[in-house]
Short mmCIF file of C-alpha atoms in Angstrom, two decimals:
data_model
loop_
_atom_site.label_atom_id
_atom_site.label_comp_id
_atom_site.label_asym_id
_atom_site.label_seq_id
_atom_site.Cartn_x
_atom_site.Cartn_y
_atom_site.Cartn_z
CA UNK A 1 -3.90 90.14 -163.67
CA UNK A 2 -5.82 86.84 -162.58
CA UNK A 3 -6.34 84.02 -165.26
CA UNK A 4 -8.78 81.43 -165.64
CA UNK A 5 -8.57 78.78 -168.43
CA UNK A 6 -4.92 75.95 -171.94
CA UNK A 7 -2.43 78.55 -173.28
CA UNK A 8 -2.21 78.84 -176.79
CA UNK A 9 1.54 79.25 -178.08
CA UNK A 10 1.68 81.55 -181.38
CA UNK A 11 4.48 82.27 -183.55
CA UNK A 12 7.28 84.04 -182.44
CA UNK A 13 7.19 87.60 -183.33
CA UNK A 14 8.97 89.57 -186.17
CA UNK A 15 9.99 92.54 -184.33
CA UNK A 16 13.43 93.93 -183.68
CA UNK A 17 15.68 91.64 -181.46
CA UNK A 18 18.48 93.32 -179.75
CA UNK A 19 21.39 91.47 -179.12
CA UNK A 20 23.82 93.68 -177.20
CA UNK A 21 23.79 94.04 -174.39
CA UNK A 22 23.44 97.82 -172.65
CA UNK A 23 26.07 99.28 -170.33
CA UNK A 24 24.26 98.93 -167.06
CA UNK A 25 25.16 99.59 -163.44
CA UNK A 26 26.70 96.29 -161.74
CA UNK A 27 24.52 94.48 -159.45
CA UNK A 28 21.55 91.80 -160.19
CA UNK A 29 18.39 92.21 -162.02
CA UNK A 30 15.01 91.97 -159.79
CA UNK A 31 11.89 92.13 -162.00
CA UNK A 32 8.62 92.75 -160.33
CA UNK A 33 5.01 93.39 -161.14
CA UNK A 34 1.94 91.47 -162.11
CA UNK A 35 0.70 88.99 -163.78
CA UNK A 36 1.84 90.39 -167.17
CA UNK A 37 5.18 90.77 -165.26
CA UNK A 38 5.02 87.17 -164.30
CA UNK A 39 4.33 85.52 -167.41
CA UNK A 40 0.61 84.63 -167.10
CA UNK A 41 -0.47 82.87 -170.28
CA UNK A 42 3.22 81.48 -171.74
CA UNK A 43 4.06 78.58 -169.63
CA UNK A 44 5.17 76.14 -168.46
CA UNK A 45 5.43 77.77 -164.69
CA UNK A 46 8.60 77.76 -162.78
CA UNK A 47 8.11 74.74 -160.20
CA UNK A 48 6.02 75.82 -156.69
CA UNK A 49 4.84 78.91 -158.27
CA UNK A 50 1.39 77.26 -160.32
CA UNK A 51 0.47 74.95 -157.13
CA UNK A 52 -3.35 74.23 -157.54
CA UNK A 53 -4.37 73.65 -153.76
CA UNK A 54 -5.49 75.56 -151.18
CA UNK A 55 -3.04 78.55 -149.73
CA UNK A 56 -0.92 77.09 -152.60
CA UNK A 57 1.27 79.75 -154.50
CA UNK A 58 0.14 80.50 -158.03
CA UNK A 59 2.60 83.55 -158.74
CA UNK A 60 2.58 81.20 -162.00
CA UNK A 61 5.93 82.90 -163.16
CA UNK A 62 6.77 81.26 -166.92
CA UNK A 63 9.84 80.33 -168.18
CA UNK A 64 9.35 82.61 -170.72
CA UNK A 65 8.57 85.76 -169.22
CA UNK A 66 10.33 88.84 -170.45
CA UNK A 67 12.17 88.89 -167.40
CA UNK A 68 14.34 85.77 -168.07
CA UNK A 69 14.83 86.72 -171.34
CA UNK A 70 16.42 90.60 -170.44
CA UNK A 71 18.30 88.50 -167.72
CA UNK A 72 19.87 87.04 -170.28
CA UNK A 73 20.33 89.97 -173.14
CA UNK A 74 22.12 91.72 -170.21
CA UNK A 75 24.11 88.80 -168.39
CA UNK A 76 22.10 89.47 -165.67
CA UNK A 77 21.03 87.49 -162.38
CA UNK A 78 17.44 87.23 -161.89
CA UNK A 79 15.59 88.04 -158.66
CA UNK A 80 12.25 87.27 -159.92
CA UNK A 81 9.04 88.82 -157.67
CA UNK A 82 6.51 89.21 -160.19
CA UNK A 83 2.98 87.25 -159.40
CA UNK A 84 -0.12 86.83 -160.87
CA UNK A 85 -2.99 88.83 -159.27
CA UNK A 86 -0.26 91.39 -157.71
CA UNK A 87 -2.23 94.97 -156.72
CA UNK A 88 -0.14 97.64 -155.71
CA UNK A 89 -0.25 96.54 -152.27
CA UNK A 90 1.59 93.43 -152.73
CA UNK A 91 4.85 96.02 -153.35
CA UNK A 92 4.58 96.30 -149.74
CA UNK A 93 2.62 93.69 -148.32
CA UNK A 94 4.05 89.97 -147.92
CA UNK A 95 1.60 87.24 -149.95
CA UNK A 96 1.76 84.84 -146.35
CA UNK A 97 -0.23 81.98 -147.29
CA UNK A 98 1.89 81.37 -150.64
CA UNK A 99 4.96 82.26 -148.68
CA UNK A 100 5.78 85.73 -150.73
CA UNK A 101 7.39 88.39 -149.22
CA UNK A 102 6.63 92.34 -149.96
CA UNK A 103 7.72 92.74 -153.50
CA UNK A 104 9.89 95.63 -152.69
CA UNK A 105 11.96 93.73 -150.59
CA UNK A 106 13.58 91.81 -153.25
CA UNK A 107 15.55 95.51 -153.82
CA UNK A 108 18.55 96.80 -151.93
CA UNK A 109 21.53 98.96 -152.97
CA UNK A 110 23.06 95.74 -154.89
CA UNK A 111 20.33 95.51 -157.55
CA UNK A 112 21.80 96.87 -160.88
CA UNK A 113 18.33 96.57 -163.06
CA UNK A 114 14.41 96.88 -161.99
CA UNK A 115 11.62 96.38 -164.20
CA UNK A 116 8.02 96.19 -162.97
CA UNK A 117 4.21 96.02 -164.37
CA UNK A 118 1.80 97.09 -161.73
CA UNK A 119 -1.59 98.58 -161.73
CA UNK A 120 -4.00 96.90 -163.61
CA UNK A 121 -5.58 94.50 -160.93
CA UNK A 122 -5.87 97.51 -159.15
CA UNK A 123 -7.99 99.39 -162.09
CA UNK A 124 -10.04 95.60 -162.19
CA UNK A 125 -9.27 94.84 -165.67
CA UNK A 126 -8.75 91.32 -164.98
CA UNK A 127 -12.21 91.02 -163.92
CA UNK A 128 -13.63 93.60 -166.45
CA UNK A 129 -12.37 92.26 -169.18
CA UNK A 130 -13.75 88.21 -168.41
CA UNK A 131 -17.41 90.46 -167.72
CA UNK A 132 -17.18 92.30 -170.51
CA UNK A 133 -16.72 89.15 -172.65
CA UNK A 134 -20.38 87.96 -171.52
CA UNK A 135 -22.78 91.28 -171.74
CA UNK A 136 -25.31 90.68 -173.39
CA UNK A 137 -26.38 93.13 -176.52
CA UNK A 138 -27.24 96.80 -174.71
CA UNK A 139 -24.81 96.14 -171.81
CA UNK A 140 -22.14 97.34 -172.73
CA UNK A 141 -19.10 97.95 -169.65
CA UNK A 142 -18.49 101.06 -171.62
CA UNK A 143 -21.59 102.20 -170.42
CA UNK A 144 -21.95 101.06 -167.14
CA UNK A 145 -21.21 103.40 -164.79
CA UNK A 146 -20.66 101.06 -161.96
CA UNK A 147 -18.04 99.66 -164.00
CA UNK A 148 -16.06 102.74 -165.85
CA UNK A 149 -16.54 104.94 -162.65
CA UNK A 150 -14.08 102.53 -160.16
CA UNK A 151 -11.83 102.30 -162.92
CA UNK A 152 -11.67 105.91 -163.26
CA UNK A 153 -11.12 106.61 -160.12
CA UNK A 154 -7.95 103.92 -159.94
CA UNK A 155 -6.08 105.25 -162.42
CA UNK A 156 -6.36 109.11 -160.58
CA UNK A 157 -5.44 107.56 -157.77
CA UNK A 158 -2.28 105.88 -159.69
CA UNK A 159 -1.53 109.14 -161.63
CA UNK A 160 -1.66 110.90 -157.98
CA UNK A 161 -4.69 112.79 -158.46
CA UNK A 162 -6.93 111.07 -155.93
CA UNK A 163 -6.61 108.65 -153.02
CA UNK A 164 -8.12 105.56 -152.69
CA UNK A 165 -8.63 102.69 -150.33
CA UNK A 166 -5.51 99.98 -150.72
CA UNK A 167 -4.29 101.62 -153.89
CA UNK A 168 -0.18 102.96 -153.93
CA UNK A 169 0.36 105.78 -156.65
CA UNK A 170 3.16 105.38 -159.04
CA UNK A 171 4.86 108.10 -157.70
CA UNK A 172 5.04 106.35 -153.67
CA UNK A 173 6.00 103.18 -155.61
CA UNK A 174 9.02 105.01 -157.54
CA UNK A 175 9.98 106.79 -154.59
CA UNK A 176 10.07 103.74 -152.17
CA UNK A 177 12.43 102.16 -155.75
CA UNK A 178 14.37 104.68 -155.38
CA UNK A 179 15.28 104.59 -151.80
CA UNK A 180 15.76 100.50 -151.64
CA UNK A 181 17.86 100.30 -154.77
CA UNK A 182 19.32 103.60 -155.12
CA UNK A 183 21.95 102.58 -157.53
CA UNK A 184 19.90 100.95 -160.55
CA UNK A 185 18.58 101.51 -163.40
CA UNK A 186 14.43 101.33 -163.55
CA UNK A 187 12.15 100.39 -166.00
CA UNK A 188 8.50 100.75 -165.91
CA UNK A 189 6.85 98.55 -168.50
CA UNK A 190 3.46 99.67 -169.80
CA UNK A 191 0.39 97.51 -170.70
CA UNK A 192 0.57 96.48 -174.51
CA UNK A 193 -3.13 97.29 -176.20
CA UNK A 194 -4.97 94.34 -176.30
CA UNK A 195 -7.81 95.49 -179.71
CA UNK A 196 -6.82 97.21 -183.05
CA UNK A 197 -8.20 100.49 -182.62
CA UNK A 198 -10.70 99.93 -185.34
CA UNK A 199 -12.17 96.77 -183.24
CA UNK A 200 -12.24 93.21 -184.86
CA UNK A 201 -14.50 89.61 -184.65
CA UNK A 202 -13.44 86.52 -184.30
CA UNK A 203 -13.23 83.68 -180.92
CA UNK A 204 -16.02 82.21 -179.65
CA UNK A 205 -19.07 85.18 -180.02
CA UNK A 206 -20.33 86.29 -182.93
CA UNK A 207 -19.50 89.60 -184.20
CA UNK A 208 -17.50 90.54 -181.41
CA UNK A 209 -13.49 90.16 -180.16
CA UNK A 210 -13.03 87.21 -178.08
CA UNK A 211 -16.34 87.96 -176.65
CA UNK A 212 -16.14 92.04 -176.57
CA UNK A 213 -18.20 94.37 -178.88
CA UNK A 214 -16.31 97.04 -180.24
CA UNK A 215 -17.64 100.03 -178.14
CA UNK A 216 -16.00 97.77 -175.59
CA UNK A 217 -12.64 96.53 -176.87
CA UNK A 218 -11.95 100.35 -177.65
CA UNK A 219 -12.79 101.73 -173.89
CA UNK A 220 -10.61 99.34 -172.92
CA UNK A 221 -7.70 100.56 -174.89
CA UNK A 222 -8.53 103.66 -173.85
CA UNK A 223 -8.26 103.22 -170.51
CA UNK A 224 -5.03 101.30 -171.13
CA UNK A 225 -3.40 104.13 -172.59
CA UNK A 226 -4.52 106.52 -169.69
CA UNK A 227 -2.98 103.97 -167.28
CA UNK A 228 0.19 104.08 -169.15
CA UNK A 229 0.33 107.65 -169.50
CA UNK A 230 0.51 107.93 -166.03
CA UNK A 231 2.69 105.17 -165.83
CA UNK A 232 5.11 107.19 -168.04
CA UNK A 233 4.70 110.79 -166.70
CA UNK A 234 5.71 109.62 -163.26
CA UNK A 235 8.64 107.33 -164.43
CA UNK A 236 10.09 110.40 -166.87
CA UNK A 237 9.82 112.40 -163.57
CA UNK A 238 12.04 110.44 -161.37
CA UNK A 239 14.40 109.89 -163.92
CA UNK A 240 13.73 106.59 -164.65
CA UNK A 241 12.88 104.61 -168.20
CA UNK A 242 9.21 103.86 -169.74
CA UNK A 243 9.00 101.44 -172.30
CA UNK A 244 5.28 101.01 -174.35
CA UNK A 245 5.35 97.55 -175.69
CA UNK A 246 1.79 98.09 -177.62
CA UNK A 247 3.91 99.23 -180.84
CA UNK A 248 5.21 95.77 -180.87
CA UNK A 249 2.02 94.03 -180.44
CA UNK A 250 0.63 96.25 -183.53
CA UNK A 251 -1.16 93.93 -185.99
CA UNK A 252 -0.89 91.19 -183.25
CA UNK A 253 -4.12 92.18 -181.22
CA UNK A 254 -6.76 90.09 -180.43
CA UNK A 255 -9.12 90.04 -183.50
CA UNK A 256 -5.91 91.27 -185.85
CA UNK A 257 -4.68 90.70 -188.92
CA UNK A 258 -1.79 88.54 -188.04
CA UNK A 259 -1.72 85.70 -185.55
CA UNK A 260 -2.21 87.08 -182.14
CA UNK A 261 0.44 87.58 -179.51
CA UNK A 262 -2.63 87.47 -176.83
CA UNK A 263 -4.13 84.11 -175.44
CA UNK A 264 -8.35 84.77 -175.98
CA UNK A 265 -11.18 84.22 -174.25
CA UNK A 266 -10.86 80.46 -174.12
CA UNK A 267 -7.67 80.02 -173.21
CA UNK A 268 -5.76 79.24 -170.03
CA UNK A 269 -4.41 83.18 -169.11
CA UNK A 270 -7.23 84.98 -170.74
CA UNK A 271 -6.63 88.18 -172.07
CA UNK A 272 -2.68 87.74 -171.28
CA UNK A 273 0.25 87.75 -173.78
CA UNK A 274 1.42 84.20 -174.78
CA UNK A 275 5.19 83.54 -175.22
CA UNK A 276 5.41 85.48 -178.37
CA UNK A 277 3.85 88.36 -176.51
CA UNK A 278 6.64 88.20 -174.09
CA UNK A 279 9.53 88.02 -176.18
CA UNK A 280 8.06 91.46 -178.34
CA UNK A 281 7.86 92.66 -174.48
CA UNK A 282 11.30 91.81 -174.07
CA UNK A 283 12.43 93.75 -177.16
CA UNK A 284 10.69 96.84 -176.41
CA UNK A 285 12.09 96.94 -172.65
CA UNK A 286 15.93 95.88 -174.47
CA UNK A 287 15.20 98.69 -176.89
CA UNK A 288 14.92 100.91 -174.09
CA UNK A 289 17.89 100.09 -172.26
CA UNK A 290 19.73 100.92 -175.64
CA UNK A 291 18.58 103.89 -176.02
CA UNK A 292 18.25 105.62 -173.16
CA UNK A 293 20.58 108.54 -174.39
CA UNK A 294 17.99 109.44 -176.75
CA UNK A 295 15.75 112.08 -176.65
CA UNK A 296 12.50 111.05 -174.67
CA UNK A 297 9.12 113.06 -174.07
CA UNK A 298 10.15 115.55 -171.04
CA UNK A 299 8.63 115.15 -168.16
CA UNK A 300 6.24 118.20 -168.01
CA UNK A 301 4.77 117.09 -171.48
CA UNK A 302 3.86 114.00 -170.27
CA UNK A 303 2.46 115.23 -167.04
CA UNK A 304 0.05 117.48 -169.29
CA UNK A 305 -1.28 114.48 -170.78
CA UNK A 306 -2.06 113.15 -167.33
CA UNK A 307 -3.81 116.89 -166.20
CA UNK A 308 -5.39 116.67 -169.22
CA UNK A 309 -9.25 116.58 -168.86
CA UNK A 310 -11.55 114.00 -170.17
CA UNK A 311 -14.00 115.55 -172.77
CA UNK A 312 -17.45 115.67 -171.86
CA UNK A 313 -19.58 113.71 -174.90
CA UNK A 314 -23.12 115.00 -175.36
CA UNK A 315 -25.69 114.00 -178.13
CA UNK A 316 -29.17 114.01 -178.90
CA UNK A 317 -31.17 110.55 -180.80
CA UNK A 318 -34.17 111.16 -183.07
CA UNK A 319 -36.06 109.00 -184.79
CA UNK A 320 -38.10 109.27 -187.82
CA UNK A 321 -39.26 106.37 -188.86
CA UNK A 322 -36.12 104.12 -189.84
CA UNK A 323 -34.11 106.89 -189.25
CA UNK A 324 -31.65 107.35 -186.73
CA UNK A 325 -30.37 110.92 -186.24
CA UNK A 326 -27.76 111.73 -184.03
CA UNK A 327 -25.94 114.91 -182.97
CA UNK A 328 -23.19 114.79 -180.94
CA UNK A 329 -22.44 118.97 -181.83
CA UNK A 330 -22.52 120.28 -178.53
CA UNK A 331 -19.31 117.71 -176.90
CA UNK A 332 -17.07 120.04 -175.03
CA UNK A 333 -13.04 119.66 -174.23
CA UNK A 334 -12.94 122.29 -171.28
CA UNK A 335 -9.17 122.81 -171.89
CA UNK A 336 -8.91 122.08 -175.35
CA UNK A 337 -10.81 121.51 -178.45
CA UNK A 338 -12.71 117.98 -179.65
CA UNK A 339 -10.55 116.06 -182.46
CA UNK A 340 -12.92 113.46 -183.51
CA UNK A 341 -16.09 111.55 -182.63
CA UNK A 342 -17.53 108.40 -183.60
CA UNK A 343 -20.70 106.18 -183.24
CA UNK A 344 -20.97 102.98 -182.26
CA UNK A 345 -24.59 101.96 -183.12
CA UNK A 346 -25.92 98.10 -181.42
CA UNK A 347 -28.67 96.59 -183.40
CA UNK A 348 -31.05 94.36 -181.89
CA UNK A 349 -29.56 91.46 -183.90
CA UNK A 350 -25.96 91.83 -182.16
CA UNK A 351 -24.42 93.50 -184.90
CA UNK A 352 -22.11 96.81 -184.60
CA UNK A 353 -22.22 99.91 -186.82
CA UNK A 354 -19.71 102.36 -186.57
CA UNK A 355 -20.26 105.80 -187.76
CA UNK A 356 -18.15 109.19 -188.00
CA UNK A 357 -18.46 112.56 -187.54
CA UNK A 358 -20.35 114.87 -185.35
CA UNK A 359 -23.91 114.54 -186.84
CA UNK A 360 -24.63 110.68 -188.41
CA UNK A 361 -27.50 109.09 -189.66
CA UNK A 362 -28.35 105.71 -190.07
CA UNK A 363 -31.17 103.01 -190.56
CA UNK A 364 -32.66 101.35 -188.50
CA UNK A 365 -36.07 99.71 -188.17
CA UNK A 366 -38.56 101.59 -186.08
CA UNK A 367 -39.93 98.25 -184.19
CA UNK A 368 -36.20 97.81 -183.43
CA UNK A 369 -34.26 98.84 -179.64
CA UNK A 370 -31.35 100.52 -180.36
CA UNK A 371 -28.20 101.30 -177.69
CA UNK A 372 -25.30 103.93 -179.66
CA UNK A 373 -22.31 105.53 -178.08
CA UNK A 374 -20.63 108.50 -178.82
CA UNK A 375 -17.21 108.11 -178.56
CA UNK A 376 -15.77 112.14 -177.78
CA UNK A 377 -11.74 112.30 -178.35
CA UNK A 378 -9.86 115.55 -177.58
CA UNK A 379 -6.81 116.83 -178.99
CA UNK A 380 -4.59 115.06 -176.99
CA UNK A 381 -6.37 111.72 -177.76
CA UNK A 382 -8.41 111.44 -174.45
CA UNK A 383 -11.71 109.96 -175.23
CA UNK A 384 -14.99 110.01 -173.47
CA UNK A 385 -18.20 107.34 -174.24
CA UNK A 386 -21.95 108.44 -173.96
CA UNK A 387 -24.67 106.12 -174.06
CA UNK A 388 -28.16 106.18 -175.06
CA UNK A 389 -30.45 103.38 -175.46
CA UNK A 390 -33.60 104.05 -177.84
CA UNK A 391 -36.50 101.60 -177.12
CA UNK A 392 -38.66 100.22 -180.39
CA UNK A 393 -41.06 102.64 -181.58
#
């Protein structure tokens, strides 16, 4: 994904290091991807990759990327093709003005080890996420359809379920990785979740995460984890490895309770993880490779997930007075059965209310505009958000 702003360092994290290196096959280790493949947010850069002219390359690939530091848990070389603002494309498609070749060619029957992080410039979070970060109260991207329908569609066309314009699906990609490096062992490394799921404050806007409301910072987790899941299902398919780093980064969101492993709003790679973010990224994918023996989701489990229709969220808002009634009763799961919804009520003031259960009530003041969502989750944990905005009374 594409950055903008000084990178904040944070303390290293506490998670499990592993130190032993995995049997692997023999050959070098080629790590591809994005720009949370590259290292986008814990620099410094490696030298020509962060030059800030015209047609200059700005791969901006960090000494401290997880990829240097599996090269050197496994005893690896490192062919390193990851860059920033990578799409899907850029797997085939050579970067000419900053002199980068297709990212797939960096693979050939040598290469022992691939990892790679692709997909979310394709789904625009990059760009969501800095947008997101200015709406103004009532504007949520949650709600905007011109906003949650592209993204939508991008992960389909990812998972294989649609087609669209520019946009490989996981399963080409893993295909076209199998065929070029037929001999190693692959990787796919999942977004970490950048919010607690509860939503938190703090940065530079009141009452919201690094500039996100809540409604917001939780649609974008959502869509993270639908990315991933598709991410997973496909890699679990061809027999390769999926490693979720997001149980690493738990407590270390934006807006958690213990120093973040994300740079913020403010800083130089927005909304990427800092150094500490890469070495927990490097211990999930070295947990992986230790473990591969053991007993992973099968293939056609996963794949259900990814089949697995989106709710449809319904309610109705009355007022009476102060109060705000809402009824969300008549949410359907077409193949299978609502687990939980939740309210996420915007005052006129800025401030966030979050409510549970199908039917909530609330106050607020009859002279005041009012947006709420109904957030719909199924039993497989695939949400849905429904917006209404009341005008004052």
């Amino acid at each position: 994904m594409v950055t903008v702003l000084a990178a904040l360092t944070a303390v290293g994290p506490s998670v499990h290091s592993v130190s032993l290196a995995p049997s692997l096959p023999t050959g070098g280790y080629v790590a591809l991807g994005d720009s949370y493949a590259s290292g986008v947010g814990a620099p410094p850069y490696a030298k020509g990759t962060d030059v800030q002219v015209e047609n200059g390359n700005k791969c901006k690939r960090a000494t401290a990327a997880y990829a240097h530091q599996v090269a050197d848990k496994t005893g690896k070389t490192l062919d390193f093709g990851a860059c920033a603002g990578a799409w899907t494309k850029h797997f085939y498609e050579a970067r000419t003005p900053w002199k980068e070749p297709a990212q797939l060619d960096h693979l050939d029957a040598s290469t022992g080890l691939v990892t790679f992080s692709i997909g979310g410039n394709d789904a625009g979070f990059a760009k969501i996420l800095s947008e997101c970060a200015t709406q103004p109260p009532f504007s949520n991207c949650s709600s905007d359809k011109e906003v949650t329908e592209p993204v939508d569609s991008t992960i389909d066309a990812l998972a294989g379920k649609g087609k669209q314009a520019g946009v490989y699906s996981y399963d080409t990609i893993m295909t076209d990785i199998a065929t070029r490096a037929p001999n190693a062992t692959v990787v796919a490394v999942g977004y970490p979740r950048m919010f607690t799921r509860q939503g938190g404050k703090g940065g530079p806007v009141p009452g919201r995460c690094q500039g996100l409301a809540k409604v917001d910072q939780r649609w974008i987790n959502a869509r993270t984890n639908e990315l991933n899941t598709a991410l997973r299902a496909t890699a679990q398919r061809h027999g390769y490895q999926f490693t979720d780093p997001s149980g690493s980064f738990a407590g270390h969101e934006l807006c958690g309770k213990q120093t973040s492993w994300f740079d913020g709003l403010l800083d130089d790679g927005r909304f990427h993880p800092n150094a500490a973010g890469h070495k927990a990224m490097a211990s999930s994918i070295m947990n992986t490779l230790n473990n591969r023996q053991a007993a992973q989701e099968q293939p056609a489990a996963a794949q259900a997930q990814v089949d697995n229709t989106r709710p449809a969220g319904s309610f109705t808002l009355a007022r009476d007075g102060d109060q705000l009634s809402l009824d969300a009763s008549a949410s359907t799961d077409a193949d299978g059965a609502i687990a939980g919804i939740d309210w996420y009520v915007q005052h006129a003031d800025g401030t966030e209310e979050v409510l549970t259960g199908a039917r909530a009530t609330t106050t607020v003041p009859a002279d005041e505009q009012v947006s709420v969502t109904a957030v719909v989750t199924d039993n497989q944990g695939k949400e849905d958000f429904t917006t209404q905005v009341s005008a004052a009374g």
